Every structure is written in structure tokens, then in C-alpha cells.
mmCIF file of C-alpha atoms in Angstrom:
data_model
loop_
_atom_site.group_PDB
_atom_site.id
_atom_site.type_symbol
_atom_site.label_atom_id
_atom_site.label_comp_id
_atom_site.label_asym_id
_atom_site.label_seq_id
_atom_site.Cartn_x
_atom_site.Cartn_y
_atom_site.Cartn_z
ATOM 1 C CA UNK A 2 -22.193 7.592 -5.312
ATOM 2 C CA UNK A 3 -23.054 4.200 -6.505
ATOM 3 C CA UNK A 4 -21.039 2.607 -9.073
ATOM 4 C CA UNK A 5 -22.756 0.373 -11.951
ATOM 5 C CA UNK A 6 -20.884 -3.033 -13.750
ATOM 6 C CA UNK A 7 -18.925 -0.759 -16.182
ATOM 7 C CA UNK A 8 -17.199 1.484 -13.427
ATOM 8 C CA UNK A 9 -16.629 -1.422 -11.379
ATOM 9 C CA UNK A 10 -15.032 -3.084 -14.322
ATOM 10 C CA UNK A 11 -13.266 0.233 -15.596
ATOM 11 C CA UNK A 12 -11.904 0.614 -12.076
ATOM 12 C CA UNK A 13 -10.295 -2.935 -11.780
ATOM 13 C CA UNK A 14 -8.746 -2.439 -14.852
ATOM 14 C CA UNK A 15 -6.975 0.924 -13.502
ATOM 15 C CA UNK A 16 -6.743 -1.403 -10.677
ATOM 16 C CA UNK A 17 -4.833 -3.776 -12.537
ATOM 17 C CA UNK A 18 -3.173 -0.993 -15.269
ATOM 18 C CA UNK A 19 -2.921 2.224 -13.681
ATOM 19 C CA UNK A 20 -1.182 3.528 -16.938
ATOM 20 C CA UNK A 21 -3.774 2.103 -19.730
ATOM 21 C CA UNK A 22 -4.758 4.932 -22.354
ATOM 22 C CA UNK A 23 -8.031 5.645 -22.510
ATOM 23 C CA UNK A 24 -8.396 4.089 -26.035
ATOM 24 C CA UNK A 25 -7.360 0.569 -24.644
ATOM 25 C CA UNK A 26 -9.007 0.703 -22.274
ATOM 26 C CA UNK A 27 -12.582 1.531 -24.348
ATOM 27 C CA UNK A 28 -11.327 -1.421 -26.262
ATOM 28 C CA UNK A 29 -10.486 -4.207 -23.524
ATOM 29 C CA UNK A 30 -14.136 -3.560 -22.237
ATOM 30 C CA UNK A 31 -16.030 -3.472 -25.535
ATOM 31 C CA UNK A 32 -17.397 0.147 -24.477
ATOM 32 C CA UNK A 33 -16.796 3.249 -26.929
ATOM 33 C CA UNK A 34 -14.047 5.666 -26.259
ATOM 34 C CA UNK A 35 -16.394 8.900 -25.567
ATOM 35 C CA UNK A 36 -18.140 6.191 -22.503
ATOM 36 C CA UNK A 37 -15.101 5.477 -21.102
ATOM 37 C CA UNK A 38 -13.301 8.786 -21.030
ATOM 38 C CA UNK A 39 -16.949 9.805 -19.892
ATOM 39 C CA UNK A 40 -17.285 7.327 -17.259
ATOM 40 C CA UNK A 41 -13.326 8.125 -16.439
ATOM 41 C CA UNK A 42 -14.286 12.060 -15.898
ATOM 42 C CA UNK A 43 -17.837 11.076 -13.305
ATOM 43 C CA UNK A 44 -15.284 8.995 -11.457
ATOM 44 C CA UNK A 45 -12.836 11.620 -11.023
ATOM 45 C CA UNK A 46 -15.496 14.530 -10.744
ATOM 46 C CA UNK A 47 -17.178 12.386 -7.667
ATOM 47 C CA UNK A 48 -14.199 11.607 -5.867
ATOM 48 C CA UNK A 49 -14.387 7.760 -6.260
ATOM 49 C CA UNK A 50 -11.062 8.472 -8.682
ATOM 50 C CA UNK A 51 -8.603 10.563 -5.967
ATOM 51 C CA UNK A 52 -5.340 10.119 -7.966
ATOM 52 C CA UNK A 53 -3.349 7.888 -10.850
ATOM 53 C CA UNK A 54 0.405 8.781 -8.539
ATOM 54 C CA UNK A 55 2.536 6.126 -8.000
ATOM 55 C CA UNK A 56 2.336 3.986 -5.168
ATOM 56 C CA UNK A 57 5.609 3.734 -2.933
ATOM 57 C CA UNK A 58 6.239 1.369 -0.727
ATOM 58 C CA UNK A 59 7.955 3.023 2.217
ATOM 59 C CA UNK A 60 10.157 -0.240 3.110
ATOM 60 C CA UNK A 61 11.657 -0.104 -0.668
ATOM 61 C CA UNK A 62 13.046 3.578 0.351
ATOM 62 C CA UNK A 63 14.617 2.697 3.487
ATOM 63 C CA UNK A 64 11.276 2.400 5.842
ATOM 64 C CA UNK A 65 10.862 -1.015 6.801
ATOM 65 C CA UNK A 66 9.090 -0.524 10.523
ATOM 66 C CA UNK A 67 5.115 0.649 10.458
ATOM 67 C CA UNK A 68 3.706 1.644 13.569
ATOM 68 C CA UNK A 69 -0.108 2.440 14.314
ATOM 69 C CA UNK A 70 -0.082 5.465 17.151
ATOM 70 C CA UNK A 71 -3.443 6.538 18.572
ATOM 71 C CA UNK A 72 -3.206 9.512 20.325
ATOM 72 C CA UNK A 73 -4.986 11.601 23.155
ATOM 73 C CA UNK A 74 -5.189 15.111 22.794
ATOM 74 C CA UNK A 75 -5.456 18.185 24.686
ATOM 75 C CA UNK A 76 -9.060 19.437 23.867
ATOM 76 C CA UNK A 77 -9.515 22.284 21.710
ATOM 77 C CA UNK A 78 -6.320 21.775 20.156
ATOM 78 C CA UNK A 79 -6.881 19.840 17.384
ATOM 79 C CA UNK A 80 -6.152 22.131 14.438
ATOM 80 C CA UNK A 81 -2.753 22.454 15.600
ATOM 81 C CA UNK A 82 -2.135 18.781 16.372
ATOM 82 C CA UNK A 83 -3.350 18.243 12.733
ATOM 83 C CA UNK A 84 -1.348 20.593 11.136
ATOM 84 C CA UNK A 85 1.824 19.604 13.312
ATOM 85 C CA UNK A 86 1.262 15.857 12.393
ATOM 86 C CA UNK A 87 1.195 16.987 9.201
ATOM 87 C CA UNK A 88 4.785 17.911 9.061
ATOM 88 C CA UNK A 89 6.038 14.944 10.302
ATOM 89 C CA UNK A 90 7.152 13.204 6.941
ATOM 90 C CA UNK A 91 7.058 9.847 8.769
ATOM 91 C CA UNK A 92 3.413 10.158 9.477
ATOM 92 C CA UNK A 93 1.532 8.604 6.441
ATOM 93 C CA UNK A 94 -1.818 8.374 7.725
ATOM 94 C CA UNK A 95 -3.764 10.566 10.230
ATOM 95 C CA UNK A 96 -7.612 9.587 11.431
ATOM 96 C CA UNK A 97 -9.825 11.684 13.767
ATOM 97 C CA UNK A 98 -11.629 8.587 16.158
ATOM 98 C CA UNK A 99 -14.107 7.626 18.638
ATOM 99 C CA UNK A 100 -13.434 5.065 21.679
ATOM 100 C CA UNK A 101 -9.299 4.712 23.020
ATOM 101 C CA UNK A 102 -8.189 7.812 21.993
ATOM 102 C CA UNK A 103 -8.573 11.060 19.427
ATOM 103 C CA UNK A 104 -6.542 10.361 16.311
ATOM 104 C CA UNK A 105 -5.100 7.576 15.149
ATOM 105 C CA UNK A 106 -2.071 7.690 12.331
ATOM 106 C CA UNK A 107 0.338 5.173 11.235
ATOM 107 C CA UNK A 108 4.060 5.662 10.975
ATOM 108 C CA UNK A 109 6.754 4.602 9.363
ATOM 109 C CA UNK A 110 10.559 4.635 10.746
ATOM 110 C CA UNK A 111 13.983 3.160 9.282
ATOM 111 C CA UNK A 112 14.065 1.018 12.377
ATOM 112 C CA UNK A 113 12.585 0.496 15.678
ATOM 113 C CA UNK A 114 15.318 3.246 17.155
ATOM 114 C CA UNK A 115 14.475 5.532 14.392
ATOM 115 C CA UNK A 116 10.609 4.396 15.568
ATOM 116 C CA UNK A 117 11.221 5.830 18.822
ATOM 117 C CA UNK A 118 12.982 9.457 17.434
ATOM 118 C CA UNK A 119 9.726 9.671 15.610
ATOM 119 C CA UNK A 120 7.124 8.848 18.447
ATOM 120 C CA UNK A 121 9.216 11.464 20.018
ATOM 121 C CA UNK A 122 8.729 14.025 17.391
ATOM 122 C CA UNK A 123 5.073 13.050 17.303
ATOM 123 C CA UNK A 124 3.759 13.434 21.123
ATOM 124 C CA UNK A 125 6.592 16.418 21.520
ATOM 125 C CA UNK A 126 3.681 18.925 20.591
ATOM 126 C CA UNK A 127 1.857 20.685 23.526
ATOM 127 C CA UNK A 128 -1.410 19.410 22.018
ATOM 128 C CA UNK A 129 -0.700 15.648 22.533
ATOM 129 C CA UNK A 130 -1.435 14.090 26.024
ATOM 130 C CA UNK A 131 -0.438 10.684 25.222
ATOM 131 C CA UNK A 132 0.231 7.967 22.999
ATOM 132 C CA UNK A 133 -0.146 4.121 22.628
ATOM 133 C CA UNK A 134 1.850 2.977 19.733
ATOM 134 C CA UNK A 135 1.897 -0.741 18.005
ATOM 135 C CA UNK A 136 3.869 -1.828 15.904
ATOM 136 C CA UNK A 137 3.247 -3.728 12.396
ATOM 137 C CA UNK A 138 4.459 -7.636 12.374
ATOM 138 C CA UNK A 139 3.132 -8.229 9.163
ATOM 139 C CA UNK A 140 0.520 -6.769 6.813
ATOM 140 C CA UNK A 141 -1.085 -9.708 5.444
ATOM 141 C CA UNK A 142 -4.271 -7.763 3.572
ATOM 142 C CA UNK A 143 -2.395 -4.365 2.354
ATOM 143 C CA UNK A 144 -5.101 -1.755 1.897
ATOM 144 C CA UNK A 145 -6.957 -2.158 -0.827
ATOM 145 C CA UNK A 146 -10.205 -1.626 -2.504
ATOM 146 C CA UNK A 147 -10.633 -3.630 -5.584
ATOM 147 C CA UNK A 148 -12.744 -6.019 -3.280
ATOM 148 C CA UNK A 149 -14.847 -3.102 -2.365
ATOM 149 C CA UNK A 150 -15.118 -2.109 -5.755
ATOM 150 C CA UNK A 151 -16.352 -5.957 -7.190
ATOM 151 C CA UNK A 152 -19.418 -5.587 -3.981
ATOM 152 C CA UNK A 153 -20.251 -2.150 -5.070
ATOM 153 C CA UNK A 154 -20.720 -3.079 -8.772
ATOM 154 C CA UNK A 155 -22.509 -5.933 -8.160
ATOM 155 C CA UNK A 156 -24.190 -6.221 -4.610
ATOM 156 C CA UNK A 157 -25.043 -9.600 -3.242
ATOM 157 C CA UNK A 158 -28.913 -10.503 -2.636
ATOM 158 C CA UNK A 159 -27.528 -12.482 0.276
ATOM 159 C CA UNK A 160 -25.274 -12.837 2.765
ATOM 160 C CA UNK A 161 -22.106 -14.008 1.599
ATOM 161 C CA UNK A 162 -21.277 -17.963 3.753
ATOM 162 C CA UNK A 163 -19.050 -17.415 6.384
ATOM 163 C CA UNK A 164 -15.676 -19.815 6.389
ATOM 164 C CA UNK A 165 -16.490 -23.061 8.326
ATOM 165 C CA UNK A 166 -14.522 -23.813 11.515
ATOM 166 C CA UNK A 167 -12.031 -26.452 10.316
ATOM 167 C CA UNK A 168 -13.277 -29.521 12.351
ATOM 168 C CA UNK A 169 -11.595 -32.576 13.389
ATOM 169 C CA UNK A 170 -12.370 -35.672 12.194
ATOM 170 C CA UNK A 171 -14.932 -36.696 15.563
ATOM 171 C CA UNK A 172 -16.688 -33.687 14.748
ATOM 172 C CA UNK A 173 -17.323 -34.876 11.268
ATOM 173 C CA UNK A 174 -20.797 -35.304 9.416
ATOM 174 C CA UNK A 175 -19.317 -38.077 7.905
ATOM 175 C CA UNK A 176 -17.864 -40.006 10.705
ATOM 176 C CA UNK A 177 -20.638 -42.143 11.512
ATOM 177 C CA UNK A 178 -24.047 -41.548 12.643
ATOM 178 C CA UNK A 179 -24.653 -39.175 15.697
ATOM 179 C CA UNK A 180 -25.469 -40.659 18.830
ATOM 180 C CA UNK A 181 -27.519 -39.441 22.027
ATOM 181 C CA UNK A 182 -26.419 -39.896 25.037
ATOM 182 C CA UNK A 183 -27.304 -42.546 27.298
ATOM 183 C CA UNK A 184 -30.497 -41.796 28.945
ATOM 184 C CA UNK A 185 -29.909 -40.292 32.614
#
């Protein structure tokens, strides 16, 4: 579904406020209150809206380590791995994949001990081969979609620039004019 200006900018307010009335929030973008509880209902009644819950951060209740598992399984068997990953209550995530690998989930654990009693509960189902687990170091971009949300409401004509490669002071435009070398 494509989103126009006013869902991207009812969005980033939810973004922002996930517990703004509907009344405010008519009011904060200068919109009626019937076209922003209707634009609130398309975005729920698409899916672009999944949920107003809570988000937890799973170090703040006692599950610091995240771990990224990808995992081989036994072919045919995938309904069962799914529902058995499922039940694991340390599994937040699970992805079906192509390349390295069948599904890919990410797990949490108290520590990296507790990390391994949970890799163990993971790969102990017949259905799982293998598994090649990382763990997190640091999550510098958390997941997030307001980002997504700004390019879908307003898409670029062009390209955005790409970052410039930080160069050192030889390499320059400004440090003097360029010169060829000496003619061999």
C-alpha cells in the first residue's frame, strides 16, 4: 500500500506518541478528527498499523545478550521447527531465508552461559541440522521504521548522495593544484 504526506506524518507522530488520542492528534496536524481516525482505521485495516503494545527492551528485564542463529534444517520439517521455535520464549524473531542456511531468528539470553542453555534448547529439535550463532556487540541502528516511513511519504526524484570517503589532507581539492606526472 502506498502511504501519502498525511499517513507518513500521522505515523511519525504515533512514532513519536504512541499514546496520543485521536483528537490531538487531528489537532497537531491541522487535519479533522473524522480524517484522522479515518486515516488511523486504512492504516490498521492494511496492515501498515500491526499494533500500539508496548515495546520492551529485553536487557531492562534481565536479557542483556542478543544472539542472531541461522539455522539448517532437516527438509520437510519445517512446520514443526516453526512451531517448536515458537515455544522457545527466548526466541524473539524467526525468518524463513535463502543463501547460508533456512531460518534465521535472534535470541536473547541472561548471559552468554544462559546463551548457550538456549542454543541448546533451540537445535535440540530433530528438525534442526545445525546452527551458526553470532552474537550482538552493539546495536547501533535499533530496528526501526520511521526512516522508511519519511521515503515512503515522500519519495526522492533522485538518488540520495552517498557519504564522501573522509580524505586526508594530500588528497584534498584544495591542497594545491593537481599535477601530472612527469612524462615517461
Amino acid at each position: 500500500m502506498a502511504i501519502d504526506e498525511l499517513d507518513g506524518r500521522l505515523l511519525e507522530l504515533l512514532a513519536r506518541e504512541p499514546r496520543i488520542g485521536v483528537l490531538e492528534a487531528s489537532r497537531r496536524l491541522g487535519v479533522a478528527r473524522g480524517t484522522a481516525q479515518a486515516r488511523l482505521d486504512k492504516l490498521r485495516a492494511t496492515g501498515v498499523i500491526r499494533g500500539f503494545g508496548p515495546e520492551v527492551d529485553p536487557a531492562a528485564i534481565g536479557f542483556p545478550v542478543t544472539a542472531f542463529a541461522t539455522l539448517e534444517i532437516k527438509q520437510g520439517r519445517g512446520a514443526e521447527v516453526r512451531a517448536h521455535l515458537a515455544s522457545v520464549p527466548e526466541v524473539l524473531e524467526l525468518h524463513t531465508i535463502t543463501g547460508q542456511g533456512d531460518m534465521l531468528c535472534r535470541l536473547v539470553a541472561r548471559s552468554n552461559a544462559d546463551l548457550q542453555r538456549v542454543i541448546d534448547e533451540v537445535v535440540g529439535f530433530d528438525g534442526i541440522v545445525r546452527a551458526a550463532t553470532a552474537i550482538v556487540m552493539e546495536n547501533p541502528v535499533p530496528y526501526r521504521t520511521t526512516p522508511l516511513v519519511r521515503h515512503a511519504a515522500h519519495p526522492h526524484p533522485h538518488p540520495r548522495p552517498r557519504p564522501q570517503a573522509h580524505l586526508s589532507p594530500s588528497d584534498s581539492p584544495s591542497s594545491g593544484p593537481h599535477r601530472s606526472p612527469p612524462p615517461g
